[in-house]
Amino acid sequence: MLGFQGRRYLITGVLNEDSIAWHTARALQEAGAEILLTGFGRARRITEMAASGLPRPPEVLELDVTRPEDFAGLAKELGERWSGVDGVLHAVAAAPQEALSGNFLTTPAESAGFALRTAAVSLHSLATTLAPLLSADGRRGSVVGLDFDASGAWAGYDWMGVSKAALGAVCRYLAMYLGPSGIRVNLVAAGPVETVAGQAISTFDRIAGRWEAEAPLGWDRTDPGAVVGPVLFLLSDLAATVSGEILHADGGMHAVRMGTGPAFAEEAALRTGGSPAAEEGGR
């Protein structure tokens, strides 16, 4: 039903086998798609090592999202390899340590700008640069970005949180302007996953611990594969009418304020178990 056989996708942000991007790449290959990855500088060798662990090791193309010339080079190389691109996963974000972990008030403007550029502006650059390929030959391509809930402030997330809020706005504007070309742009707001990016946040354990204790559906910070399904949905034709959306894949945590917690979960289990005593006490 997802229809990935023979389609072509570009995946950014693969650093190791613990990344959501890597698991998405594997799932696409297993579904019959052809993929290419991106990397840059010395880190490109790390991406190539991760690529070797995929079912069919793909090539890694150069893309440093802080270099405008790299986007032009990427589009040129993709155009020479493929007649068009069916979808793109944007899984790129970075911020200097002085923009994270409680340094919000003292973060230099240059560092804040770097975070915004890599995490949010790069989605605009990627989508607009590849728009001709995403709409080539009647394609209705899909751009999907990885996000984290930015409806509130998270201690320690700081300028990356601001950047994720900007990412949501960029997504909506891209959906509006690229929609007439048939291109869809959406985000998946994942719960906290133990990735290279997550390790840079000093409060990651506190945030992830709350998720694991209180998300209505539960949460496992060690399972990046749990987010792949929603990403595949948005990349597929099943989401042909969906654009400008932020799909939460976070165990339901975005929908609650206090979370469930152990006491709530125990009471709910008693209620759904149909115990007469529980039913009587609940009236």
Short mmCIF file of C-alpha atoms in Angstrom, two decimals:
data_model
loop_
_atom_site.label_atom_id
_atom_site.label_comp_id
_atom_site.label_asym_id
_atom_site.label_seq_id
_atom_site.Cartn_x
_atom_site.Cartn_y
_atom_site.Cartn_z
CA MET A 1 0.00 0.00 0.00
CA LEU A 2 2.87 2.39 0.65
CA GLY A 3 4.07 2.02 -2.95
CA PHE A 4 7.82 2.53 -2.56
CA GLN A 5 8.89 -0.05 -5.16
CA GLY A 6 11.15 1.60 -7.73
CA ARG A 7 10.92 5.07 -6.20
CA ARG A 8 13.87 7.30 -5.35
CA TYR A 9 14.54 9.07 -2.07
CA LEU A 10 17.24 11.32 -0.65
CA ILE A 11 17.99 10.86 3.06
CA THR A 12 19.97 13.43 5.04
CA GLY A 13 21.23 13.20 8.60
CA VAL A 14 22.53 9.63 8.78
CA LEU A 15 25.39 9.54 11.29
CA ASN A 16 25.15 6.04 12.72
CA GLU A 17 22.79 3.10 13.02
CA ASP A 18 21.07 4.69 16.03
CA SER A 19 19.63 7.54 13.96
CA ILE A 20 16.02 7.78 12.81
CA ALA A 21 17.35 8.63 9.34
CA TRP A 22 19.31 5.36 9.14
CA HIS A 23 16.28 3.27 10.13
CA THR A 24 14.17 5.14 7.59
CA ALA A 25 16.74 4.44 4.88
CA ARG A 26 16.71 0.74 5.74
CA ALA A 27 12.92 0.58 5.70
CA LEU A 28 12.76 2.29 2.31
CA GLN A 29 15.28 -0.13 0.82
CA GLU A 30 13.40 -3.10 2.26
CA ALA A 31 10.26 -1.73 0.60
CA GLY A 32 12.00 -1.63 -2.79
CA ALA A 33 13.06 2.01 -3.00
CA GLU A 34 16.36 3.38 -4.25
CA ILE A 35 18.07 5.82 -1.91
CA LEU A 36 21.02 8.16 -1.67
CA LEU A 37 22.43 9.69 1.51
CA THR A 38 24.17 12.97 2.23
CA GLY A 39 27.13 13.81 4.45
CA PHE A 40 29.86 16.41 4.61
CA GLY A 41 33.47 16.99 5.53
CA ARG A 42 35.14 14.54 7.89
CA ALA A 43 31.74 13.36 9.16
CA ARG A 44 31.00 12.04 5.67
CA ARG A 45 33.24 9.03 6.37
CA ILE A 46 31.08 8.25 9.43
CA THR A 47 27.97 8.38 7.23
CA GLU A 48 29.65 6.07 4.71
CA MET A 49 30.38 3.57 7.49
CA ALA A 50 26.73 3.68 8.59
CA ALA A 51 25.67 3.25 4.96
CA SER A 52 27.68 0.03 4.76
CA GLY A 53 25.29 -1.49 7.28
CA LEU A 54 22.24 -0.99 5.06
CA PRO A 55 20.84 -3.83 2.93
CA ARG A 56 22.25 -2.21 -0.23
CA PRO A 57 24.95 0.30 0.76
CA PRO A 58 24.08 3.57 -1.02
CA GLU A 59 26.40 6.34 -2.12
CA VAL A 60 26.84 9.42 0.06
CA LEU A 61 26.66 12.81 -1.64
CA GLU A 62 28.24 15.97 -0.24
CA LEU A 63 25.92 18.41 1.54
CA ASP A 64 26.91 20.91 4.19
CA VAL A 65 23.69 22.84 4.85
CA THR A 66 25.67 25.95 5.82
CA ARG A 67 27.17 26.16 2.31
CA PRO A 68 24.76 27.43 -0.41
CA GLU A 69 27.01 26.05 -3.14
CA ASP A 70 26.51 22.52 -1.77
CA PHE A 71 22.76 22.69 -2.47
CA ALA A 72 23.39 23.65 -6.08
CA GLY A 73 25.94 20.85 -6.41
CA LEU A 74 23.54 18.35 -4.86
CA ALA A 75 20.73 19.25 -7.26
CA LYS A 76 23.09 18.96 -10.23
CA GLU A 77 24.38 15.54 -9.17
CA LEU A 78 20.91 14.21 -8.42
CA GLY A 79 19.69 15.44 -11.78
CA GLU A 80 22.49 13.57 -13.53
CA ARG A 81 21.72 10.34 -11.65
CA TRP A 82 17.93 10.42 -11.50
CA SER A 83 15.24 11.97 -13.69
CA GLY A 84 13.40 12.99 -10.55
CA VAL A 85 13.17 12.54 -6.79
CA ASP A 86 10.08 11.09 -5.11
CA GLY A 87 10.88 12.23 -1.59
CA VAL A 88 13.39 13.78 0.79
CA LEU A 89 13.97 13.30 4.50
CA HIS A 90 15.35 16.35 6.27
CA ALA A 91 17.04 15.10 9.44
CA VAL A 92 19.57 17.87 10.01
CA ALA A 93 20.03 20.07 13.08
CA ALA A 94 23.01 21.40 15.00
CA ALA A 95 23.81 24.08 17.55
CA PRO A 96 26.96 25.19 19.40
CA GLN A 97 27.07 24.16 23.04
CA GLU A 98 26.80 27.82 24.03
CA ALA A 99 23.30 27.82 22.51
CA LEU A 100 22.12 24.86 24.59
CA SER A 101 21.97 23.44 28.10
CA GLY A 102 20.91 26.52 30.04
CA ASN A 103 22.93 29.10 28.09
CA PHE A 104 19.90 30.71 26.44
CA LEU A 105 20.28 34.17 27.97
CA THR A 106 23.96 34.49 27.11
CA THR A 107 24.01 32.84 23.70
CA PRO A 108 25.82 35.02 21.12
CA ALA A 109 23.68 36.04 18.15
CA GLU A 110 26.04 34.18 15.80
CA SER A 111 25.47 30.90 17.65
CA ALA A 112 21.71 31.38 17.75
CA GLY A 113 21.80 32.13 14.03
CA PHE A 114 23.79 28.98 13.35
CA ALA A 115 21.16 26.87 15.10
CA LEU A 116 18.34 28.52 13.16
CA ARG A 117 20.17 28.12 9.87
CA THR A 118 21.00 24.45 10.25
CA ALA A 119 17.75 23.29 11.82
CA ALA A 120 15.14 25.47 10.09
CA VAL A 121 16.45 27.50 7.16
CA SER A 122 18.08 24.37 5.73
CA LEU A 123 14.62 22.83 5.21
CA HIS A 124 13.75 25.78 2.97
CA SER A 125 17.04 25.46 1.08
CA LEU A 126 16.66 21.72 0.58
CA ALA A 127 13.02 21.83 -0.52
CA THR A 128 13.35 24.78 -2.89
CA THR A 129 16.58 23.53 -4.46
CA LEU A 130 15.11 20.10 -5.17
CA ALA A 131 11.62 21.33 -6.10
CA PRO A 132 12.20 20.85 -9.87
CA LEU A 133 13.20 17.22 -9.27
CA LEU A 134 10.35 16.63 -6.82
CA SER A 135 7.83 17.72 -9.45
CA ALA A 136 9.59 16.29 -12.54
CA ASP A 137 7.66 14.04 -14.93
CA GLY A 138 4.38 14.53 -13.11
CA ARG A 139 5.76 13.61 -9.70
CA ARG A 140 4.07 14.84 -6.55
CA GLY A 141 7.10 14.62 -4.29
CA SER A 142 7.13 14.60 -0.50
CA VAL A 143 9.46 16.45 1.85
CA VAL A 144 9.49 15.23 5.45
CA GLY A 145 11.45 16.83 8.28
CA LEU A 146 12.21 15.50 11.75
CA ASP A 147 10.96 17.74 14.54
CA PHE A 148 10.55 17.94 18.32
CA ASP A 149 7.50 19.43 20.01
CA ALA A 150 8.00 23.20 20.15
CA SER A 151 4.64 24.21 21.61
CA GLY A 152 6.37 24.92 24.92
CA ALA A 153 9.83 25.62 26.33
CA TRP A 154 12.09 22.71 27.35
CA ALA A 155 14.79 23.41 29.93
CA GLY A 156 18.18 23.03 28.27
CA TYR A 157 16.80 22.77 24.73
CA ASP A 158 17.12 26.54 24.40
CA TRP A 159 17.96 27.83 20.90
CA MET A 160 17.35 24.44 19.36
CA GLY A 161 13.81 24.68 20.72
CA VAL A 162 13.47 28.10 19.10
CA SER A 163 14.83 26.60 15.88
CA LYS A 164 12.28 23.79 15.97
CA ALA A 165 9.50 26.36 16.38
CA ALA A 166 10.90 28.11 13.31
CA LEU A 167 11.05 24.76 11.51
CA GLY A 168 7.30 24.38 11.95
CA ALA A 169 6.71 27.81 10.43
CA VAL A 170 9.05 27.08 7.51
CA CYS A 171 7.14 23.83 6.90
CA ARG A 172 3.81 25.64 6.70
CA TYR A 173 5.09 28.32 4.32
CA LEU A 174 6.75 25.73 2.09
CA ALA A 175 3.50 23.75 2.02
CA MET A 176 1.70 26.88 0.84
CA TYR A 177 4.18 27.91 -1.85
CA LEU A 178 5.15 24.44 -3.14
CA GLY A 179 1.64 22.99 -3.02
CA PRO A 180 0.71 24.28 -6.50
CA SER A 181 3.62 22.21 -7.85
CA GLY A 182 2.19 19.12 -6.18
CA ILE A 183 4.93 18.98 -3.53
CA ARG A 184 3.95 18.12 0.03
CA VAL A 185 5.93 19.30 3.07
CA ASN A 186 5.36 17.84 6.53
CA LEU A 187 7.14 17.23 9.83
CA VAL A 188 7.26 14.32 12.27
CA ALA A 189 7.65 15.47 15.88
CA ALA A 190 9.32 12.53 17.58
CA GLY A 191 9.71 11.88 21.26
CA PRO A 192 13.26 12.00 22.69
CA VAL A 193 15.53 9.37 21.15
CA GLU A 194 19.12 8.62 22.14
CA THR A 195 20.89 10.02 19.10
CA VAL A 196 24.07 12.03 18.60
CA ALA A 197 21.99 15.22 18.63
CA GLY A 198 20.20 14.22 21.83
CA GLN A 199 23.46 13.61 23.65
CA ALA A 200 24.35 17.30 23.24
CA ILE A 201 21.44 18.36 25.46
CA SER A 202 22.42 18.37 29.14
CA THR A 203 18.82 17.82 30.24
CA PHE A 204 18.14 14.98 27.80
CA ASP A 205 17.88 12.32 30.52
CA ARG A 206 15.36 14.40 32.47
CA ILE A 207 13.22 14.99 29.40
CA ALA A 208 13.42 11.38 28.21
CA GLY A 209 12.74 10.10 31.72
CA ARG A 210 9.55 12.12 31.92
CA TRP A 211 8.47 10.76 28.52
CA GLU A 212 9.07 7.17 29.58
CA ALA A 213 7.19 7.67 32.85
CA GLU A 214 4.25 9.70 31.60
CA ALA A 215 3.55 9.24 27.87
CA PRO A 216 0.08 7.63 27.54
CA LEU A 217 1.34 4.97 25.14
CA GLY A 218 4.70 4.64 26.86
CA TRP A 219 8.03 5.52 25.29
CA ASP A 220 11.41 3.89 24.69
CA ARG A 221 14.25 6.36 24.18
CA THR A 222 16.46 3.59 22.74
CA ASP A 223 14.14 2.75 19.82
CA PRO A 224 14.58 5.15 16.85
CA GLY A 225 12.71 2.66 14.69
CA ALA A 226 9.47 3.57 16.46
CA VAL A 227 9.35 6.83 14.48
CA VAL A 228 9.90 5.27 11.05
CA GLY A 229 6.25 4.32 10.41
CA PRO A 230 4.93 7.90 10.54
CA VAL A 231 7.83 9.07 8.33
CA LEU A 232 7.04 6.39 5.73
CA PHE A 233 3.36 7.34 5.81
CA LEU A 234 4.15 10.97 4.97
CA LEU A 235 6.60 9.93 2.24
CA SER A 236 3.98 7.67 0.67
CA ASP A 237 0.93 8.30 -1.49
CA LEU A 238 -1.27 7.42 1.48
CA ALA A 239 -0.57 11.00 2.60
CA ALA A 240 -1.31 12.50 -0.82
CA THR A 241 -3.68 15.09 0.67
CA VAL A 242 -1.52 15.94 3.72
CA SER A 243 0.74 19.00 3.73
CA GLY A 244 1.85 21.60 6.25
CA GLU A 245 1.24 19.07 9.02
CA ILE A 246 3.20 18.21 12.17
CA LEU A 247 2.55 14.56 12.93
CA HIS A 248 3.45 13.67 16.51
CA ALA A 249 5.10 10.29 17.00
CA ASP A 250 5.74 10.65 20.73
CA GLY A 251 3.59 8.14 22.55
CA GLY A 252 0.86 10.76 22.95
CA MET A 253 2.94 12.99 25.22
CA HIS A 254 2.10 16.18 23.27
CA ALA A 255 -1.58 15.72 24.09
CA VAL A 256 -1.27 15.75 27.88
CA ARG A 257 0.06 18.25 30.38
CA MET A 258 0.72 16.25 33.54
CA GLY A 259 1.17 12.93 31.77
CA THR A 260 -0.20 9.68 33.08
CA GLY A 261 2.30 8.66 35.75
CA PRO A 262 2.39 5.36 37.66
CA ALA A 263 -0.60 6.13 39.90
CA PHE A 264 -2.80 7.15 36.98
CA ALA A 265 -1.76 4.11 34.95
CA GLU A 266 -2.60 1.76 37.82
CA GLU A 267 -6.04 3.30 38.29
CA ALA A 268 -6.73 3.20 34.56
CA ALA A 269 -5.73 -0.47 34.43
CA LEU A 270 -8.18 -1.28 37.20
CA ARG A 271 -10.97 0.57 35.44
CA THR A 272 -10.43 -1.06 32.06
CA GLY A 273 -10.08 -4.44 33.74
CA GLY A 274 -13.74 -4.35 34.73
CA SER A 275 -13.22 -4.94 38.43
CA PRO A 276 -16.58 -4.44 40.24
CA ALA A 277 -14.83 -2.71 43.12
CA ALA A 278 -13.06 -0.35 40.75
CA GLU A 279 -16.29 0.45 38.91
CA GLU A 280 -18.20 1.08 42.12
CA GLY A 281 -15.45 3.30 43.53
CA GLY A 282 -15.40 5.35 40.36
CA ARG A 283 -19.05 6.40 40.57
#
